[in-house]
XYZ file of N, CA and C in Angstrom:
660
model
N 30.403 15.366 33.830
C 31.254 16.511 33.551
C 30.781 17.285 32.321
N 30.240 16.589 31.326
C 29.942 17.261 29.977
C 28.549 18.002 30.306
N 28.054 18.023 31.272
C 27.016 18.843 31.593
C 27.212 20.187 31.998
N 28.034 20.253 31.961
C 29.029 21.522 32.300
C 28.815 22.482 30.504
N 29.526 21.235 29.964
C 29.570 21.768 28.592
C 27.782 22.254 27.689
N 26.803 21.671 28.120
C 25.414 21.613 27.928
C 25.167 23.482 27.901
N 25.695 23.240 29.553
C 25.149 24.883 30.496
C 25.784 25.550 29.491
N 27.066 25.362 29.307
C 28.093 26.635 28.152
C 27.011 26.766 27.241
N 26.734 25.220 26.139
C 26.615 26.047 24.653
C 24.614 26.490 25.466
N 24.043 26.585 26.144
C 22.891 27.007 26.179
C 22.717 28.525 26.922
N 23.605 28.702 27.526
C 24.317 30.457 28.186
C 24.764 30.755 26.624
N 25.350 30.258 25.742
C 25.391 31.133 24.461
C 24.253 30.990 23.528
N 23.153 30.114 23.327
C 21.976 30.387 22.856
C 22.122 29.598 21.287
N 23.466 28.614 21.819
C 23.557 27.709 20.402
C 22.265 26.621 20.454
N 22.329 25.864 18.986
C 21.521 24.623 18.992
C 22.242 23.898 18.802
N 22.355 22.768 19.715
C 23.228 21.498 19.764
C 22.189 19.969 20.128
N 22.920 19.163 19.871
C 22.101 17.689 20.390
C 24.357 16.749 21.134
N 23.765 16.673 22.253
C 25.071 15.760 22.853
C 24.163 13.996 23.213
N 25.298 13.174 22.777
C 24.558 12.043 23.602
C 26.639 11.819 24.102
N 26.451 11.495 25.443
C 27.425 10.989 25.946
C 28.819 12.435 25.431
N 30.121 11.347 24.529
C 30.887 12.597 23.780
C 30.525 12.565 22.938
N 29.561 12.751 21.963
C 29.502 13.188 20.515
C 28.402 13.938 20.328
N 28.683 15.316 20.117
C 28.042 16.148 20.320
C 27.875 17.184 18.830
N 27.079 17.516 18.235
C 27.137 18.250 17.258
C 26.105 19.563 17.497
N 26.821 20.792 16.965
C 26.575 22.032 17.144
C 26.201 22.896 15.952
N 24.884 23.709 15.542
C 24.408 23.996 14.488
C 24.259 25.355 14.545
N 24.883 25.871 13.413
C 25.519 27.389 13.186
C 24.840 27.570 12.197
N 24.920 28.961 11.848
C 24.601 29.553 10.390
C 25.087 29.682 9.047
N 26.509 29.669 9.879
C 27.347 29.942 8.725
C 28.516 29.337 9.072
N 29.744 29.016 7.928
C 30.752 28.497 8.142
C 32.018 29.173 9.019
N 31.865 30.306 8.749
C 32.618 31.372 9.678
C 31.983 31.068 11.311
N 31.044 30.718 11.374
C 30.460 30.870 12.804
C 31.114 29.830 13.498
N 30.622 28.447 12.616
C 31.198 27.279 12.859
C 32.626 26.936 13.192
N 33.671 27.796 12.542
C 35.055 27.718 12.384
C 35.274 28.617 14.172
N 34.393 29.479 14.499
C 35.055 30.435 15.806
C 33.992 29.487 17.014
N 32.810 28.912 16.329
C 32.724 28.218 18.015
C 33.087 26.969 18.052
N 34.004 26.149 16.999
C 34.377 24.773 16.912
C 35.788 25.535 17.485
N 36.248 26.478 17.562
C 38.131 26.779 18.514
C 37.235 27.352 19.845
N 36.741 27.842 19.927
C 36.042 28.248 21.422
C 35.523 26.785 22.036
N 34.403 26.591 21.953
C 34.258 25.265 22.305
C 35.498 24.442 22.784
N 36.237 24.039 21.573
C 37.619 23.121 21.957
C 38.353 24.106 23.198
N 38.541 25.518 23.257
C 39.051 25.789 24.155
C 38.657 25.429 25.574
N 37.673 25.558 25.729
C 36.380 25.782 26.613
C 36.910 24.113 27.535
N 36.780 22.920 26.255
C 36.587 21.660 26.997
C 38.144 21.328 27.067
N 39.153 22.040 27.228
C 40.747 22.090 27.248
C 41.155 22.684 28.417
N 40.797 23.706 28.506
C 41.230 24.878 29.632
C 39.549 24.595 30.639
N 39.288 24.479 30.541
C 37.775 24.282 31.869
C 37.364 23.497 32.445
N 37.688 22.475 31.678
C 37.173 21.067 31.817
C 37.913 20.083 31.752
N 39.296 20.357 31.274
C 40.385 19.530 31.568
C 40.418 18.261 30.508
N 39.225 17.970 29.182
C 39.405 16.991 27.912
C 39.737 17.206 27.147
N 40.351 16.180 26.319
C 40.860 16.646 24.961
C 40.457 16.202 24.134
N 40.471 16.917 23.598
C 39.382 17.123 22.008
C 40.256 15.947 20.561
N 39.409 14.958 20.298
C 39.925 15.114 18.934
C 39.806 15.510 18.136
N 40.541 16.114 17.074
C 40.930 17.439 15.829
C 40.336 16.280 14.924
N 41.121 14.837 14.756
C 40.467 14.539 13.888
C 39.538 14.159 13.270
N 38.233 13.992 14.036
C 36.768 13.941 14.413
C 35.891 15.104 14.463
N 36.980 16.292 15.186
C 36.533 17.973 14.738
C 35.902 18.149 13.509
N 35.115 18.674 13.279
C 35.126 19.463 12.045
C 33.908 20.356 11.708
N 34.372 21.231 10.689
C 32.909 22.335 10.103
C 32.536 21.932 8.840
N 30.983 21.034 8.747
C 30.863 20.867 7.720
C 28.960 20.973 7.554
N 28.634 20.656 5.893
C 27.109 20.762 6.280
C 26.624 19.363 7.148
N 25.243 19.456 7.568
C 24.938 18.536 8.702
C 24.752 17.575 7.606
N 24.614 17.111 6.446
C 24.823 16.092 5.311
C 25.624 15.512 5.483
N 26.938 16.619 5.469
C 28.433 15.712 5.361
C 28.909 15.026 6.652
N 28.254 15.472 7.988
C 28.373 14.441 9.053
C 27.596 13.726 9.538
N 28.135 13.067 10.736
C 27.107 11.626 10.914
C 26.543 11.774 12.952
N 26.291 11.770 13.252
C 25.472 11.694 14.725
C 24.604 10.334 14.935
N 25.714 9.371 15.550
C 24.615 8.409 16.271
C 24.701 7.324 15.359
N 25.514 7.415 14.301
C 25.378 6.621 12.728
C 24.217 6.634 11.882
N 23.809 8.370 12.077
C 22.259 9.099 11.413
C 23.181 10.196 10.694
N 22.933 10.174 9.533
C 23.039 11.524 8.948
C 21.688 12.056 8.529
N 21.849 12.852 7.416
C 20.279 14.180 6.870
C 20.502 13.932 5.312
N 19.578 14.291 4.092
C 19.767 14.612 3.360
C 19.855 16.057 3.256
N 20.567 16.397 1.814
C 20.728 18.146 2.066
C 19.722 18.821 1.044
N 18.315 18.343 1.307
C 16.690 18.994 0.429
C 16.425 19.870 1.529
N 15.878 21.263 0.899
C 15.160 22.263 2.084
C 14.462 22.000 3.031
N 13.935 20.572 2.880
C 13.127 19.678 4.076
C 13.829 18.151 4.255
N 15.206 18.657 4.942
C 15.976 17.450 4.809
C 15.400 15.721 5.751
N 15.426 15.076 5.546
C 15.249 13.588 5.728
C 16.414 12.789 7.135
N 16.156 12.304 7.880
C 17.026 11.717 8.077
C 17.515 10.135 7.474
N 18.538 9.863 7.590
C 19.038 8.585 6.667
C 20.275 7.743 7.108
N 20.503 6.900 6.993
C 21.871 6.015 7.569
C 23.135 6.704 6.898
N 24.114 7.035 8.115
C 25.422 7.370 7.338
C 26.173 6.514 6.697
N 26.686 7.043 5.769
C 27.660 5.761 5.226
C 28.788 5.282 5.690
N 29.120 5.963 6.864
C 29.727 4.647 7.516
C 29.545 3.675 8.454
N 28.084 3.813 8.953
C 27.216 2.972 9.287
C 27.178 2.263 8.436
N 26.614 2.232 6.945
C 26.562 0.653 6.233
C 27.545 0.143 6.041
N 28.326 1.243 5.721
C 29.871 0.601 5.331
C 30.672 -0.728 6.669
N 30.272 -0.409 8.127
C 30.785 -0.827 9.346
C 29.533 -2.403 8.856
N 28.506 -2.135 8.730
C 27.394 -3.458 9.141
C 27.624 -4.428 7.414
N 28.312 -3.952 6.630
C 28.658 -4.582 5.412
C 29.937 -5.327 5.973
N 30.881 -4.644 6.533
C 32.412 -5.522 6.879
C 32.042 -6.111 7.765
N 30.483 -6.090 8.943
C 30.570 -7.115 9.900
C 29.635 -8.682 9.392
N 28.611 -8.082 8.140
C 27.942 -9.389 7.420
C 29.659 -10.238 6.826
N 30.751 -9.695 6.160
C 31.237 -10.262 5.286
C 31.698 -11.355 6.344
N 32.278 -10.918 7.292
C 32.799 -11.951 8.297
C 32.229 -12.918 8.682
N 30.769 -12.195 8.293
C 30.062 -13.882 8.925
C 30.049 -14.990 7.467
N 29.661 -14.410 6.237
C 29.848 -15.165 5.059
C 30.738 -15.875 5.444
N 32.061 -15.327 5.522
C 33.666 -16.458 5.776
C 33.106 -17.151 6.477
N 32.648 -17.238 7.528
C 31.963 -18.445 8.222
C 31.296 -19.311 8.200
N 30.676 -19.017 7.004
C 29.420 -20.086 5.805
C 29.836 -21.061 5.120
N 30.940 -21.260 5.035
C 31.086 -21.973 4.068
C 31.130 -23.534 4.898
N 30.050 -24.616 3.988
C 29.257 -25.581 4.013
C 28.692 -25.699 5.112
N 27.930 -24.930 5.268
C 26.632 -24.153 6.334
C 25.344 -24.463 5.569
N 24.614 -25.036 6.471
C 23.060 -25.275 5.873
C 22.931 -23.758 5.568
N 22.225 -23.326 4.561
C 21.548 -22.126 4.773
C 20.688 -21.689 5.353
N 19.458 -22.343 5.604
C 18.835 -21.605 6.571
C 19.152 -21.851 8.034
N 20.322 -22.674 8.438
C 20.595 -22.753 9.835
C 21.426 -21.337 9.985
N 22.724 -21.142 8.871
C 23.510 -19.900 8.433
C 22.717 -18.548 8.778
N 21.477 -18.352 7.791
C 20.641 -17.701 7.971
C 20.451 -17.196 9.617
N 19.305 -17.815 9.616
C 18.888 -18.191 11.287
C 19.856 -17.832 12.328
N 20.762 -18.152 12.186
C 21.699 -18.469 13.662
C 23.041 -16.923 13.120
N 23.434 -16.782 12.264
C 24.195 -15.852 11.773
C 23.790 -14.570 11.303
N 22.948 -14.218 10.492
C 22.762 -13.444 9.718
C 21.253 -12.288 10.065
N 20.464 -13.144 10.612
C 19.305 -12.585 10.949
C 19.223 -11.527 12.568
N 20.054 -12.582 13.247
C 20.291 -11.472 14.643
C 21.303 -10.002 14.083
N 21.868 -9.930 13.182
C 22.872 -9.110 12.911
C 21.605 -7.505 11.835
N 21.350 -8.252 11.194
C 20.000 -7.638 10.569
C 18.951 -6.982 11.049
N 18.387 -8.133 11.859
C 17.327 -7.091 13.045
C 17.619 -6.381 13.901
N 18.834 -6.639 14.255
C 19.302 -5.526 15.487
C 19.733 -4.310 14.711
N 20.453 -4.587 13.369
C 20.733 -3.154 12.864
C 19.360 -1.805 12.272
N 18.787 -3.208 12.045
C 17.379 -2.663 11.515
C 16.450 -1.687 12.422
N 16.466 -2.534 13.381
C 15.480 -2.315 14.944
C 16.392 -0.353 14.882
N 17.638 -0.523 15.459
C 18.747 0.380 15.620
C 18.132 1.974 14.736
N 17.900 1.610 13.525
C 17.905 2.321 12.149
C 16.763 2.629 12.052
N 15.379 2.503 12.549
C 13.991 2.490 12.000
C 13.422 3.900 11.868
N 14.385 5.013 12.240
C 13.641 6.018 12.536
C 14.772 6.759 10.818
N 15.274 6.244 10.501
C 16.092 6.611 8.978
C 14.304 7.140 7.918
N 14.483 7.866 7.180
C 13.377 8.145 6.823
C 14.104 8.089 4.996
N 15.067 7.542 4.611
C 15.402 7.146 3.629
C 15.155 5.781 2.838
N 14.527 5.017 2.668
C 14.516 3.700 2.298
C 15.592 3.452 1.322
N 16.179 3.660 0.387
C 16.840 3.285 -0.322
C 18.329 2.544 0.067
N 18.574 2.861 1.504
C 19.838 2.210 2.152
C 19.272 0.487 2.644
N 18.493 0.537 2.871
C 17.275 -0.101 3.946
C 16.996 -1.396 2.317
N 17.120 -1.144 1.214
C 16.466 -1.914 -0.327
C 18.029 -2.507 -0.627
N 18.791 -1.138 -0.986
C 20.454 -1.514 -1.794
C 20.887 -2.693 -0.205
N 20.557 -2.607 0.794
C 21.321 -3.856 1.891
C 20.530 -4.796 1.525
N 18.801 -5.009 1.289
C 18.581 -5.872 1.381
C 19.016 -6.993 -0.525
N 19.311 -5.998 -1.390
C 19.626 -6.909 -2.046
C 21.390 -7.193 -1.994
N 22.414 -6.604 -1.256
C 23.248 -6.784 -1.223
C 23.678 -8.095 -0.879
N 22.848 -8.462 0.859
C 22.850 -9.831 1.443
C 22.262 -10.630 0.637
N 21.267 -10.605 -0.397
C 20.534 -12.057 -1.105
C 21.608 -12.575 -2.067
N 22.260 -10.998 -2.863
C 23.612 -11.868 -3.780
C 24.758 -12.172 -2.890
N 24.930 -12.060 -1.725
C 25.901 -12.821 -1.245
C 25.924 -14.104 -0.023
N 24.035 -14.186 -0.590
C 24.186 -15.664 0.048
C 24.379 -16.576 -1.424
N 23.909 -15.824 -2.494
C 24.229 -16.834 -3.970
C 25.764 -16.495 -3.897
N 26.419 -16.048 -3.459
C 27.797 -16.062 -3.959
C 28.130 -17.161 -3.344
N 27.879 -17.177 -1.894
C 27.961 -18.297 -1.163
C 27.675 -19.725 -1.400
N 26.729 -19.732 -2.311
C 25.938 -20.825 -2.950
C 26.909 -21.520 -3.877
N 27.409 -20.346 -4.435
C 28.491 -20.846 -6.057
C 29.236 -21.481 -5.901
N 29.993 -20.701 -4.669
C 31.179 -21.170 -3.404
C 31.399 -22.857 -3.507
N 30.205 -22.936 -2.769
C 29.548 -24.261 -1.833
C 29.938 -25.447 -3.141
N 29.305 -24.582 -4.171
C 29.530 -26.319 -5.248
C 30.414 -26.342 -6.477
N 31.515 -25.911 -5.934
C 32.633 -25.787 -6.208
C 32.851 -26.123 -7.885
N 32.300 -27.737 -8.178
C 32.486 -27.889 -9.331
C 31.207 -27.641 -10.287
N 31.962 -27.675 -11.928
C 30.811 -27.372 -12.778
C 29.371 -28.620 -12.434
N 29.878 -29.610 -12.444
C 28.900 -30.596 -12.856
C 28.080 -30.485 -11.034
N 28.803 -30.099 -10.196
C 27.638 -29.511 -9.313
C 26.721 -28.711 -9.344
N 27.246 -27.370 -9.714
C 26.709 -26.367 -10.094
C 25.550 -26.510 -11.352
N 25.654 -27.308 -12.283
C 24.806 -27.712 -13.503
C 24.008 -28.093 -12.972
N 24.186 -29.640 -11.802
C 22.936 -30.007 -11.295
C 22.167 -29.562 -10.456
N 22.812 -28.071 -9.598
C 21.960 -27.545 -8.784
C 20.817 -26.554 -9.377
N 21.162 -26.523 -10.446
C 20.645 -25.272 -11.049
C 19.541 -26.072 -12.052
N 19.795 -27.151 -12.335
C 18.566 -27.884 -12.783
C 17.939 -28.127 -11.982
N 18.178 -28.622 -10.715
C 17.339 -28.533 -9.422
C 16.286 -27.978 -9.167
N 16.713 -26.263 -9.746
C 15.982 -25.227 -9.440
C 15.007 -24.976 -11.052
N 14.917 -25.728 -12.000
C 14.121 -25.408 -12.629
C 14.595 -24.657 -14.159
N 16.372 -24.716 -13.899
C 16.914 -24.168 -15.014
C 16.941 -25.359 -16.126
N 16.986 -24.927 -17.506
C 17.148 -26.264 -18.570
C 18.077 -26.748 -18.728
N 18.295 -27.718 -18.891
C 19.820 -28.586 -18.889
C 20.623 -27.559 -19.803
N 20.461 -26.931 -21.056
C 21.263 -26.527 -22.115
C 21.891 -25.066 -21.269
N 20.957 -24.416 -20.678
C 21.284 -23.470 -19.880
C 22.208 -23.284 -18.632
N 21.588 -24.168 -18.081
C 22.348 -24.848 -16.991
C 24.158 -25.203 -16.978
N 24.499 -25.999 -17.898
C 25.403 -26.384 -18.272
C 26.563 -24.941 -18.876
N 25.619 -24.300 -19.844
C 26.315 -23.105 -20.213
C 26.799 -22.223 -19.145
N 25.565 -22.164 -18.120
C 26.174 -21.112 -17.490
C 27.149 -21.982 -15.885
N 27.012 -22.904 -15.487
C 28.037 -23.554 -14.669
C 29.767 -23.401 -15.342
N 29.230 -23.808 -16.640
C 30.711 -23.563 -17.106
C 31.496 -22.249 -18.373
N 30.705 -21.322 -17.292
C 31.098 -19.560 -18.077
C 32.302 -19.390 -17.717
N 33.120 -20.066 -16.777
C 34.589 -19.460 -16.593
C 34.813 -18.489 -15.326
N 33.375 -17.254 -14.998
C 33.532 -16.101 -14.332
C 33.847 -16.199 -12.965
N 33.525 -15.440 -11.855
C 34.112 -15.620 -10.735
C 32.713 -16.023 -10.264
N 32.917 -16.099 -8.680
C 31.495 -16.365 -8.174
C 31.015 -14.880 -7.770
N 31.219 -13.677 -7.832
C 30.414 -12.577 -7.393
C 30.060 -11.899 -8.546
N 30.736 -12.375 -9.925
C 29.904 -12.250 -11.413
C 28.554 -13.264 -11.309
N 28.598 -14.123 -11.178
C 27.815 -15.337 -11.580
C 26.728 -14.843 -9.884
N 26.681 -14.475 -9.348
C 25.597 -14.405 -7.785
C 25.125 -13.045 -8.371
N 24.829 -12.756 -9.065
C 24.428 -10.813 -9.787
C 24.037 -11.966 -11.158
N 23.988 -12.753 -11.661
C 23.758 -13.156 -12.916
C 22.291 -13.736 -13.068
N 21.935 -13.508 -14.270
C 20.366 -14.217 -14.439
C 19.657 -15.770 -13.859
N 21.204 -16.331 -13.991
C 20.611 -17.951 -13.712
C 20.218 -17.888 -12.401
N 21.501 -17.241 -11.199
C 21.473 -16.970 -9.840
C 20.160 -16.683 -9.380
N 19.509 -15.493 -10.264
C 18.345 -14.389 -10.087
C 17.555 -15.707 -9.728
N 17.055 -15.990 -11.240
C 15.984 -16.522 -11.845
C 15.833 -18.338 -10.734
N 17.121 -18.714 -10.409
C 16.981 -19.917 -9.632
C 16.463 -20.048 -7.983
N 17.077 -18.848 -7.316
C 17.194 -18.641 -6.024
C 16.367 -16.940 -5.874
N 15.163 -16.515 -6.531
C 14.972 -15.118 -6.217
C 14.701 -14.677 -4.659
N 14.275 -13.712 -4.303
C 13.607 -12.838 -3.546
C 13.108 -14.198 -2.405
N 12.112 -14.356 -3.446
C 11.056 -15.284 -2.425
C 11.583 -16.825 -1.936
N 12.477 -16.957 -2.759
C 13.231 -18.249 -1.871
C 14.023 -18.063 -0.603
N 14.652 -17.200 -0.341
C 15.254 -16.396 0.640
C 14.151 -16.025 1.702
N 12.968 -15.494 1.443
C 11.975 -15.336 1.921
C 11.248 -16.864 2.824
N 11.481 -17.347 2.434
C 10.843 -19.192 2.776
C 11.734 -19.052 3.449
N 12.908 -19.229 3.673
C 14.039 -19.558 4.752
C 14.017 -18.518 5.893
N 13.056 -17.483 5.753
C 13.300 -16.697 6.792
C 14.068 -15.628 6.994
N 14.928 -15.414 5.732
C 15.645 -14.017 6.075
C 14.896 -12.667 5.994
N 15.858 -12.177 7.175
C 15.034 -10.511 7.469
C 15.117 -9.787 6.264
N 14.158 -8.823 6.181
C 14.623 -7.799 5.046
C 14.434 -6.839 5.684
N 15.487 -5.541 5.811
C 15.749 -4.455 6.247
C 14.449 -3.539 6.209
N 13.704 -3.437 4.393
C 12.858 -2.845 4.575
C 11.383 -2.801 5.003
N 11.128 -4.324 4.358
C 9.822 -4.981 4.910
C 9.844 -4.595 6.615
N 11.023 -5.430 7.354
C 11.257 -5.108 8.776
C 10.878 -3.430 8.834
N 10.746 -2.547 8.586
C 10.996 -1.125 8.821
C 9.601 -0.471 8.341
N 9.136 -0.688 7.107
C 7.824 -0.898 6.766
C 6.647 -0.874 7.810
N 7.161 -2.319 8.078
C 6.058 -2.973 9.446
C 5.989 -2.167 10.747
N 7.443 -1.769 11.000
C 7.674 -0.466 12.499
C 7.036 0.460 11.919
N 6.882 1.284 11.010
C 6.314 2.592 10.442
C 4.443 2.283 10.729
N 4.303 0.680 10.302
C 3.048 0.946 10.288
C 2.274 0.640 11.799
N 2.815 0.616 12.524
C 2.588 0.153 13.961
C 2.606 1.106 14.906
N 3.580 2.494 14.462
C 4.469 3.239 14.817
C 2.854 4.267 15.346
């Protein structure tokens, strides 16, 4: 039926992109936008018999909206980039799996939870020409598998010995197990950093958004 709607905006000589219903339409000006966003809605009301939602409607720059969970930057040679409520949606669906971690091997956690959720968003996203969404996720997930970590060993004199484990000094160790703070202070904190970095996470196998995306670019 929306092919109907295609023939309309191309008999008026607009530029549009539709996939399925979500369709966005590119004007000159905001006045333009405001008379073919009520035409249009008329059009798919009275012709076509759908109804439009108003609150999904809107006239704005192609920055301020999202297509596909792709937005643009707004530079004279704009970029495409992940909308933010795309990360915002794949951040509330990692947290759910955290709740699920708790006394979870990690790299089974990893592996079996976290990595299918990652590559598929990743895979999804590869054509984003922003990296910086693609870096801020990948360090988002490493401090909240240490938050997870903090979680896990509940007490100080655990926490002291895990962290000597890792190579921290007893005097250090001890200080910082028993700082008082929460665990999403202490998973952002130096000992966290310095015990569990980058590359330990890396050994276990977790995806990284950008490396993953990197590698598509260079294949591409």
């Amino acid at each position: 039926m929306l092919d109907d709607l295609d023939k309309e905006l191309e008999r008026r000589g607009l530029w549009f992109c539709r996939y399925a219903d979500d369709c966005n339409i590119h004007v000159s000006s905001r006045r333009a936008g405001q008379r073919v966003l009520a035409s249009v809605s008329n059009f798919l009301q009275r012709r076509l018999k759908l109804k439009v939602n108003l609150e999904k409607s809107a006239v704005a720059r192609p920055w301020q909206r999202k297509f596909l969970g792709y937005s643009m930057t707004a530079h004279i040679q704009p970029r495409l980039k992940v909308a933010k409520a795309s990360v915002k949606r794949v951040r509330e669906k990692l947290k759910e799996c955290y709740g699920r971690g708790k006394g979870r091997r990690l790299d089974r956690f990893i592996d079996q939870e976290l990595n299918p959720i990652l590559r598929g968003w990743g895979n999804y996203f590869q054509l984003a020409e922003v990296e910086g969404t693609f870096e801020e996720l990948d360090q988002w997930v490493r401090r909240k598998l240490r938050q997870m970590l903090w979680r896990q060993w509940k007490r100080n004199y655990t926490r002291a010995a895990r962290l000597m484990q890792r190579g921290l000094s007893t005097e250090r160790s001890w200080k910082s197990a028993g700082n008082g703070r929460g665990s999403w202070w202490n998973s952002g904190a130096s000992h966290m950093n310095e015990t569990f970095p980058k590359r330990y996470f890396d050994q276990l196998g977790l995806v990284s958004l950008l490396h993953q995306r990197r590698r598509v670019l260079k294949t591409a």
